[in-house]
PDB file of C-alpha atoms in Angstrom:
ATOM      1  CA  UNK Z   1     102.969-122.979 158.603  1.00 96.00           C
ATOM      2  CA  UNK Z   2     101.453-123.563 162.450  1.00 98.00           C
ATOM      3  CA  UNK Z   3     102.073-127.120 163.521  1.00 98.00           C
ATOM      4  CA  UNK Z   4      99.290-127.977 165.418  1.00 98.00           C
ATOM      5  CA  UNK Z   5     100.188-131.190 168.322  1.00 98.00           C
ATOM      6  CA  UNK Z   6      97.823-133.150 169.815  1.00 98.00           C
ATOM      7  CA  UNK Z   7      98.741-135.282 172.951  1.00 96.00           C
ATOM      8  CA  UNK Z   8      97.826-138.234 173.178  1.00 97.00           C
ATOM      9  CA  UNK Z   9      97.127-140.173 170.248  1.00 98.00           C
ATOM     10  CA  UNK Z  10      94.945-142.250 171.601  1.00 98.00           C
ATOM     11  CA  UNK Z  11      93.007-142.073 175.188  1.00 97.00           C
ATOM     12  CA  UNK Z  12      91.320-145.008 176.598  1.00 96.00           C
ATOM     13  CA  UNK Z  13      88.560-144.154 178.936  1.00 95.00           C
ATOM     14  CA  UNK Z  14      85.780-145.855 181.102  1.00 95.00           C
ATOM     15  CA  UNK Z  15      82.244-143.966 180.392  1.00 94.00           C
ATOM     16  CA  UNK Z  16      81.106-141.978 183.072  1.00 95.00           C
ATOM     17  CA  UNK Z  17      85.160-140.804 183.411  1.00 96.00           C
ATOM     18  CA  UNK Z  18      86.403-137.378 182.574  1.00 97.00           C
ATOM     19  CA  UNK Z  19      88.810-136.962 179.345  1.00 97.00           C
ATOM     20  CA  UNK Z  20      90.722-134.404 178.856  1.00 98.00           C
ATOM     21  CA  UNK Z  21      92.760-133.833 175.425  1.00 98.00           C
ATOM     22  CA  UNK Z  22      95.208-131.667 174.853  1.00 98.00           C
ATOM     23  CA  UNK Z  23      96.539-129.480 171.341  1.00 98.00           C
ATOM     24  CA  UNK Z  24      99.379-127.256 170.792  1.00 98.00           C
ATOM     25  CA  UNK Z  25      99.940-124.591 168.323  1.00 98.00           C
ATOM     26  CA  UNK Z  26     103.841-124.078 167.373  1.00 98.00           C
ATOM     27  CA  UNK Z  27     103.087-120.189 167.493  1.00 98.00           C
ATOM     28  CA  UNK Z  28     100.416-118.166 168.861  1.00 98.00           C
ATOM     29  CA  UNK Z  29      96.871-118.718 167.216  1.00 97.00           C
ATOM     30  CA  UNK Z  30      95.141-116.306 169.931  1.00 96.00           C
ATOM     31  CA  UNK Z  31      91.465-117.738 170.372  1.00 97.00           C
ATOM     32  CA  UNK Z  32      91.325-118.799 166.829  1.00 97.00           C
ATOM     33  CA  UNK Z  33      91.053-122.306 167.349  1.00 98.00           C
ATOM     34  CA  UNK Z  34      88.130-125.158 166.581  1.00 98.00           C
ATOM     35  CA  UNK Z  35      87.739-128.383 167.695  1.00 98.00           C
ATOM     36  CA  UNK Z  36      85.664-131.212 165.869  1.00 98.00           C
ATOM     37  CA  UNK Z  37      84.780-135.032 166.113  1.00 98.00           C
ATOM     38  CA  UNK Z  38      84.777-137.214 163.573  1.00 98.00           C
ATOM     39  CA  UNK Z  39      82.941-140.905 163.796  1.00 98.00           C
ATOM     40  CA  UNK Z  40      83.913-143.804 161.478  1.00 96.00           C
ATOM     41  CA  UNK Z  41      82.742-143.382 157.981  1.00 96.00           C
ATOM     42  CA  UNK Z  42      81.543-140.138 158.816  1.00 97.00           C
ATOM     43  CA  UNK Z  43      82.066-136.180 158.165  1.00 98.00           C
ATOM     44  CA  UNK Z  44      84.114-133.896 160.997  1.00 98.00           C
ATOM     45  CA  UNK Z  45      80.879-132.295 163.098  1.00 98.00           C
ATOM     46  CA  UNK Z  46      81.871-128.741 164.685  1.00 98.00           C
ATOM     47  CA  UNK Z  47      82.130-128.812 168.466  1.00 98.00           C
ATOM     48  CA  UNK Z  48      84.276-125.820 169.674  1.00 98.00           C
ATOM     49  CA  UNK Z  49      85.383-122.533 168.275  1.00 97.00           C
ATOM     50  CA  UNK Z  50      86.679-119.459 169.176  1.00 96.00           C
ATOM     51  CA  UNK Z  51      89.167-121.921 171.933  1.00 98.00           C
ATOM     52  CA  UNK Z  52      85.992-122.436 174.251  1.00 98.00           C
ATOM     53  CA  UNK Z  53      82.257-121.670 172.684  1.00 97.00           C
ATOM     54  CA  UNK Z  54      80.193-124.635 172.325  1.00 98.00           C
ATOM     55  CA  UNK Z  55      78.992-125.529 168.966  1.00 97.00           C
ATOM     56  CA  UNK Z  56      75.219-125.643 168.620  1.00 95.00           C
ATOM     57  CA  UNK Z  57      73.288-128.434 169.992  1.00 96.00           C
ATOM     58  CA  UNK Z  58      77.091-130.240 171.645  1.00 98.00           C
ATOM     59  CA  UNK Z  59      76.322-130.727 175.303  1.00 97.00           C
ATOM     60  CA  UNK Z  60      77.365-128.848 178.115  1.00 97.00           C
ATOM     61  CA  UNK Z  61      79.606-131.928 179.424  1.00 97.00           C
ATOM     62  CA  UNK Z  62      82.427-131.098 176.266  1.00 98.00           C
ATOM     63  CA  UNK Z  63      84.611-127.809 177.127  1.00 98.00           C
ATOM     64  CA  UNK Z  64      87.338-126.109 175.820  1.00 98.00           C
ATOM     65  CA  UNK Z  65      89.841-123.861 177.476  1.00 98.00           C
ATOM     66  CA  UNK Z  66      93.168-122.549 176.279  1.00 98.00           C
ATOM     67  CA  UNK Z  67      94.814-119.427 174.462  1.00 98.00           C
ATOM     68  CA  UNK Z  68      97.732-118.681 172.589  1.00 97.00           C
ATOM     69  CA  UNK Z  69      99.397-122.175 172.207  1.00 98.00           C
ATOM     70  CA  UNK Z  70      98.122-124.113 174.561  1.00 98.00           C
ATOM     71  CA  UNK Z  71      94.520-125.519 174.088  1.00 98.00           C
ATOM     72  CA  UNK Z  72      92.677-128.245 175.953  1.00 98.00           C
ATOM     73  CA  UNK Z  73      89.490-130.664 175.161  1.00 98.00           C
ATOM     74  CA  UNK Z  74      87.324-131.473 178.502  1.00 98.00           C
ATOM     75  CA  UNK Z  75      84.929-134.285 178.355  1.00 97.00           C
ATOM     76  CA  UNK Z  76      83.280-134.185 182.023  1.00 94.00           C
ATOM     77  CA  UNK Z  77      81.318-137.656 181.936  1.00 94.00           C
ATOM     78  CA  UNK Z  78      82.094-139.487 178.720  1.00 95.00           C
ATOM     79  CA  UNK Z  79      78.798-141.042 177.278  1.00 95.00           C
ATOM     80  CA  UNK Z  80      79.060-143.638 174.501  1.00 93.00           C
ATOM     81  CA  UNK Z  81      78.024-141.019 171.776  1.00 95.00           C
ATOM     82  CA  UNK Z  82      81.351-139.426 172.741  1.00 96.00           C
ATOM     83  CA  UNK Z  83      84.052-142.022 171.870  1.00 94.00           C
ATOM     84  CA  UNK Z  84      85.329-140.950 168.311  1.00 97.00           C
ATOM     85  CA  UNK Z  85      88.716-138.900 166.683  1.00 98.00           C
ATOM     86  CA  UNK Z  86      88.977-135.219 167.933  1.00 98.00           C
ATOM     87  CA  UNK Z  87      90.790-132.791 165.537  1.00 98.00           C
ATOM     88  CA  UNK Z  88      92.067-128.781 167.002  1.00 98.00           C
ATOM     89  CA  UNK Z  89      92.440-127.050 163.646  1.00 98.00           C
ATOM     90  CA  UNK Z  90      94.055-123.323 163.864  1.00 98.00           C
ATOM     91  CA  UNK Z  91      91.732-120.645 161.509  1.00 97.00           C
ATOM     92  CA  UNK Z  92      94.447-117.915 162.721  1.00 96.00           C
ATOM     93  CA  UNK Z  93      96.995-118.118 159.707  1.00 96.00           C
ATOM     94  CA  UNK Z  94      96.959-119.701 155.828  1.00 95.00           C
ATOM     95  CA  UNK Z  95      97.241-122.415 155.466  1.00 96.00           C
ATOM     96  CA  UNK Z  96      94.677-123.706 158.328  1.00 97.00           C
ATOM     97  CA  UNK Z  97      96.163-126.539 159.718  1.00 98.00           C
ATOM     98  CA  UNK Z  98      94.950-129.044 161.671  1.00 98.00           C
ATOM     99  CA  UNK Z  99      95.850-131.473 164.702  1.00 98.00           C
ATOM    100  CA  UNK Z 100      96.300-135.328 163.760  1.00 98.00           C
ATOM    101  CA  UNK Z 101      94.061-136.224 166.033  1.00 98.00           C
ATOM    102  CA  UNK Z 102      92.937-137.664 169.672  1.00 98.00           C
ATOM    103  CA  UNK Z 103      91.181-141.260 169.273  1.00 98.00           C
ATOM    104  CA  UNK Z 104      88.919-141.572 172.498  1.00 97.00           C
ATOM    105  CA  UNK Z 105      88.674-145.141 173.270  1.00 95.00           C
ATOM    106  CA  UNK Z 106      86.781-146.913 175.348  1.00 90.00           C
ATOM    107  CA  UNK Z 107      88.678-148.631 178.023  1.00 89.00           C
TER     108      UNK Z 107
ATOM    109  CA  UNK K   1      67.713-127.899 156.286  1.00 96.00           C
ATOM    110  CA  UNK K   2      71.215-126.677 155.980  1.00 97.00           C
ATOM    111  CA  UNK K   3      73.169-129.025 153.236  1.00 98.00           C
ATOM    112  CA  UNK K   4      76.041-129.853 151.188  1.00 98.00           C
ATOM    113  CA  UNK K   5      76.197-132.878 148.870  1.00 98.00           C
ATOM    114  CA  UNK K   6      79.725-133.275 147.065  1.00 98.00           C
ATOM    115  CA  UNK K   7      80.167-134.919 143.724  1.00 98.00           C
ATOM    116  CA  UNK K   8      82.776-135.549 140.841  1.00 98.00           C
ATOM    117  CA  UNK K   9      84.930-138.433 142.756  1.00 97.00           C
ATOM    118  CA  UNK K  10      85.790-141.413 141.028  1.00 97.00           C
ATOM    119  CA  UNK K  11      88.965-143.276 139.937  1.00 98.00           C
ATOM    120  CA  UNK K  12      91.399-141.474 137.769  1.00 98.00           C
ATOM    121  CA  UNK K  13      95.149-142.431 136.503  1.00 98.00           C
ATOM    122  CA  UNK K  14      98.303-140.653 137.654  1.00 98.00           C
ATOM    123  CA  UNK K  15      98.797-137.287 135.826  1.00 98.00           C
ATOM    124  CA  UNK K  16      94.750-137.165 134.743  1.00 98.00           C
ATOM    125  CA  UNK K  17      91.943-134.310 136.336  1.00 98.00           C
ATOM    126  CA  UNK K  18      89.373-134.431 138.042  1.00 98.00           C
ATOM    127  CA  UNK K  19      86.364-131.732 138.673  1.00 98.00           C
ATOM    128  CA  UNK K  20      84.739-131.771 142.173  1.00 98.00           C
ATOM    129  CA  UNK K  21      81.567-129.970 142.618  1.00 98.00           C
ATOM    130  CA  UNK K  22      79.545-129.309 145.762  1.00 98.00           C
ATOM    131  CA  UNK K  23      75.991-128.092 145.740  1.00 98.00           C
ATOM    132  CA  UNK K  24      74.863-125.919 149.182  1.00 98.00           C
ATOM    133  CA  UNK K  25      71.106-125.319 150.034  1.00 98.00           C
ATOM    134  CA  UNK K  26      69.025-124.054 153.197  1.00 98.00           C
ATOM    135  CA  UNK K  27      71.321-121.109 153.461  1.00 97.00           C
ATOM    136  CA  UNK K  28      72.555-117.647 152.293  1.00 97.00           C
ATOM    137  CA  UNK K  29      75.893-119.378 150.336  1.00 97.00           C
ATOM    138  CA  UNK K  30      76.981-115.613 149.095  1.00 96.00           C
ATOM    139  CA  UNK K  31      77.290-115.046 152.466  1.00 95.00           C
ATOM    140  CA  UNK K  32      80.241-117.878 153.686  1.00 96.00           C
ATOM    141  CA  UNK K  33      83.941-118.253 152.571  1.00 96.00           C
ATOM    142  CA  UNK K  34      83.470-121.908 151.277  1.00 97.00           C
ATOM    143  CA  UNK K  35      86.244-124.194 151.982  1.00 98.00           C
ATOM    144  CA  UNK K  36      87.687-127.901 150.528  1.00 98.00           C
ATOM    145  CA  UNK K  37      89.254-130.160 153.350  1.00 98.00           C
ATOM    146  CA  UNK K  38      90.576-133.871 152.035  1.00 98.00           C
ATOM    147  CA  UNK K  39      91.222-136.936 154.285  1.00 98.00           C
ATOM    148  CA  UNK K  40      93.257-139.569 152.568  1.00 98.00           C
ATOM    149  CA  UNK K  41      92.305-143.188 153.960  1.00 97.00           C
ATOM    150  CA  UNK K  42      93.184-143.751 157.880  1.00 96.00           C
ATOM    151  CA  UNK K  43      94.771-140.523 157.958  1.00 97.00           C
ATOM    152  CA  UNK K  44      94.046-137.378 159.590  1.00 98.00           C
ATOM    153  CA  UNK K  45      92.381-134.065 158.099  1.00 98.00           C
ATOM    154  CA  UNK K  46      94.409-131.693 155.407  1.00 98.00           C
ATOM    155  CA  UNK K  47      93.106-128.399 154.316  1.00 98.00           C
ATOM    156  CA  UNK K  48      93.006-127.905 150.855  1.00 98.00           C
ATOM    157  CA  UNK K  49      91.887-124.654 149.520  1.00 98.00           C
ATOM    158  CA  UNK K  50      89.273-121.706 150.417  1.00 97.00           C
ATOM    159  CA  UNK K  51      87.594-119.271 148.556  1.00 97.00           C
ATOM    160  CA  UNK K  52      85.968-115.909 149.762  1.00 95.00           C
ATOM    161  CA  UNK K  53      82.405-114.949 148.811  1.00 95.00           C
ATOM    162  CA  UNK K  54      83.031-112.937 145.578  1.00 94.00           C
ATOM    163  CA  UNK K  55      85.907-114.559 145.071  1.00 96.00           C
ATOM    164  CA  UNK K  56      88.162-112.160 145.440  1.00 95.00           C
ATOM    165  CA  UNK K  57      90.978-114.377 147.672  1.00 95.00           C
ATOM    166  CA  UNK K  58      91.419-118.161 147.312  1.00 97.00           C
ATOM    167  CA  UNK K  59      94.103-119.822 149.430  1.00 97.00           C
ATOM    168  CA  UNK K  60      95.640-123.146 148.693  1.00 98.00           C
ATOM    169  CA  UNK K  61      97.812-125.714 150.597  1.00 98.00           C
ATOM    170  CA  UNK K  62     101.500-126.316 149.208  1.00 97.00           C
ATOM    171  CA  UNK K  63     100.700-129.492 148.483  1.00 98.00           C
ATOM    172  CA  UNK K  64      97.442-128.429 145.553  1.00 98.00           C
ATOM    173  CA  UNK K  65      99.031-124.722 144.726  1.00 98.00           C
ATOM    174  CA  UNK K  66      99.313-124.860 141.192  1.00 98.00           C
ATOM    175  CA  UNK K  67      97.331-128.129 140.076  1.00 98.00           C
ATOM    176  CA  UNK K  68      94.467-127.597 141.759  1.00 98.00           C
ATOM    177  CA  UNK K  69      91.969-124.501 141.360  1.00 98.00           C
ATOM    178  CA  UNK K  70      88.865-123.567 143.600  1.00 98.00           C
ATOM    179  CA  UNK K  71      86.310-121.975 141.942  1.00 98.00           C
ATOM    180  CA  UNK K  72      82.513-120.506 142.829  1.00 98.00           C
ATOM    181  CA  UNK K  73      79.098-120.249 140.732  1.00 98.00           C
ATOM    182  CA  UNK K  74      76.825-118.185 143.505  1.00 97.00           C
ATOM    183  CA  UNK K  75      74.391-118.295 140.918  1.00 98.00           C
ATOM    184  CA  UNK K  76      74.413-121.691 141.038  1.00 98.00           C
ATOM    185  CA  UNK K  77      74.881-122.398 145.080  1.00 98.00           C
ATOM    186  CA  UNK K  78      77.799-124.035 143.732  1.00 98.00           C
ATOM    187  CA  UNK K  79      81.696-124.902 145.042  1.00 98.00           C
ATOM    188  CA  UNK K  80      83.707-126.572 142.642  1.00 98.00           C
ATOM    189  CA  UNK K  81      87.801-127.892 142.706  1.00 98.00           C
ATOM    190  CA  UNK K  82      89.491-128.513 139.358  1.00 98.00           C
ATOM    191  CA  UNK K  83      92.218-130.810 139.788  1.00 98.00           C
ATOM    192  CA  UNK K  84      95.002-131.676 137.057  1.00 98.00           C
ATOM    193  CA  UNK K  85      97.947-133.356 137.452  1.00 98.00           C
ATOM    194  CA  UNK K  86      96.842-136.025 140.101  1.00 98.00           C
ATOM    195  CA  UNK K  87      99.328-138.107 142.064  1.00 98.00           C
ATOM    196  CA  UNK K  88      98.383-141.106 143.998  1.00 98.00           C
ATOM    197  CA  UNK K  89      98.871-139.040 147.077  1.00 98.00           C
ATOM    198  CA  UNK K  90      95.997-136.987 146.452  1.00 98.00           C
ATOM    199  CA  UNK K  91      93.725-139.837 147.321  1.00 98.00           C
ATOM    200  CA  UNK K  92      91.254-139.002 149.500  1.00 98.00           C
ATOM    201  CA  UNK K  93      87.772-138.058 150.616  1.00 98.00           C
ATOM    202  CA  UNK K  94      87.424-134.984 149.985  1.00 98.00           C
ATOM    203  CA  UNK K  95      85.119-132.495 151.980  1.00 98.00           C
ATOM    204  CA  UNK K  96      83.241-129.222 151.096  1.00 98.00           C
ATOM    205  CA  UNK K  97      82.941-127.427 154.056  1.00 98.00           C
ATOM    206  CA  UNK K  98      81.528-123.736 155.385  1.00 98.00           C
ATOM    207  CA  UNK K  99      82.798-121.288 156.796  1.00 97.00           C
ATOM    208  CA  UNK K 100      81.105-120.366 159.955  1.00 96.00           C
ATOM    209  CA  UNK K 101      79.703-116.414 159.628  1.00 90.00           C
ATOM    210  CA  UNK K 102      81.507-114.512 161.099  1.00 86.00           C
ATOM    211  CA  UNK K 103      82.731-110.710 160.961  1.00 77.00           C
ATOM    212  CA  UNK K 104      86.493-110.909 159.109  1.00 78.00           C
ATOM    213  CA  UNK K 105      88.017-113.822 157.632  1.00 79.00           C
ATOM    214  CA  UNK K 106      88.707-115.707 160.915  1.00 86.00           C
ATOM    215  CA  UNK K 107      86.258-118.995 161.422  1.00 93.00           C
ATOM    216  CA  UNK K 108      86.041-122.684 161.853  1.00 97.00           C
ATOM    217  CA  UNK K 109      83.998-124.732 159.593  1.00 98.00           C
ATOM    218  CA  UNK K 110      80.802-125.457 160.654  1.00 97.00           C
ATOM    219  CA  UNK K 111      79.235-127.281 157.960  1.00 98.00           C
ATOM    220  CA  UNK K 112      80.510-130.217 156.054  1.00 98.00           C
ATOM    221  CA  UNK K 113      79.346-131.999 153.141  1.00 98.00           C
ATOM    222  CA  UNK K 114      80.020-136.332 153.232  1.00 98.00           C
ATOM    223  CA  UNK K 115      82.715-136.321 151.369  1.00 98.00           C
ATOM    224  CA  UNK K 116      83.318-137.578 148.070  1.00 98.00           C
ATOM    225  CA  UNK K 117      85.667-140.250 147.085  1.00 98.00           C
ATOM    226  CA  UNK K 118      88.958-139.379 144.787  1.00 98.00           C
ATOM    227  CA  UNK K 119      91.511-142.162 144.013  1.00 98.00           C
ATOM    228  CA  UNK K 120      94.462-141.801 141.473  1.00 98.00           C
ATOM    229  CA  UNK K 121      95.832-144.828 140.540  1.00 97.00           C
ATOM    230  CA  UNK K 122      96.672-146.759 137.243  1.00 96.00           C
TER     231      UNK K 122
END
């Protein structure tokens, strides 16, 4: 099974400041890698996939960069909409696995 | 408009079953691998099983493989997860999600359903 790391746990950030969240896979998942949010009381949305393609209708101020192992979450101005839990999942290997999670906080 | 509405949850004792369902509309659901993600309470995101579109693969996690079953009516637009032999740890939300389209097995999940409620407890 890929373990899938995400540093930190939790990210405190002023709005208007740049966040940038980090996931690691424990071996290779090439490109194959997805990034979603998830607000209180609500369903994951989609945001990334494919390490760096932006979902459809997510703002150009979220990127993603990364390949192989090493995979990182960009938030370029952090609006209010934004602070929530972001999960990396892996769609590379069974079983997908995901991250446990970056809580973006607001500072 | 693109949906998935989950049902079946409810409170159920240790060692009972449970049968989720999860009805899709606004798209072509022959077309998508249709997956089941759970999220037990304050905790993070757990795949649970998949299921290909004539279901000819299914995939579970170790945690489900051998109590729990994923099944698929494409007549009916219809996901389902039979699940015997419940434990308390299998409490959770649990999520119907797509598969995005793409042109192998590879893809995130780009639609989700709400959730639905499970809890096993006596």
């Amino acid at each position: 099974e890929i373990v899938m790391t995400q540093s930190p746990a939790t990210l405190s950030v002023s709005p208007g400041e740049r966040a940038t969240l980090s996931c690691r896979a424990s071996q290779s998942v090439s490109s194959d890698l997805a990034w979603y949010q998830q607000k209180p009381g609500q369903a994951p949305r989609l945001f990334i996939y494919g390490a760096s393609t932006r979902a459809t209708g997510i703002p150009v101020r979220f990127s993603g960069s990364g390949s192989g192992t090493e995979f990182t979450l960009t938030i370029s101005s952090l609006q209010s909409e934004d602070f929530a839990v972001y999960y990396c999942q892996q769609y590379n290997n069974w079983p997908r696995t995901f991250g446990q999670g970056t809580k973006v906080e607001i500072k | 408009e693109v949906q998935l509405v989950e049902s079946g949850g409810g409170l159920v004792k240790p060692g009972g079953s449970l049968r989720l369902s999860c009805a899709a509309s606004g798209f072509t659901f022959t077309s998508h691998t249709m997956n089941w993600v759970r999220q037990a309470p304050g905790k993070g995101l757990e795949w649970v099983s998949s299921i290909s579109t004539s279901s000819s693969y299914m995939y579970y996690a170790d945690s489900v493989k051998g109590r729990f079953t994923i099944s698929r009516d494409n007549a009916k637009n219809s996901l389902y997860l039979q699940m015997n032999s419940l434990r308390a740890e299998d409490t959770a939300v649990y999520y119907c999600a797509r598969k995005r389209l793409t042109g192998d097995h590879l893809g995130p999940f780009d639609i989700w359903g709400r959730g639905t409620m499970v809890t096993v407890s006596s």
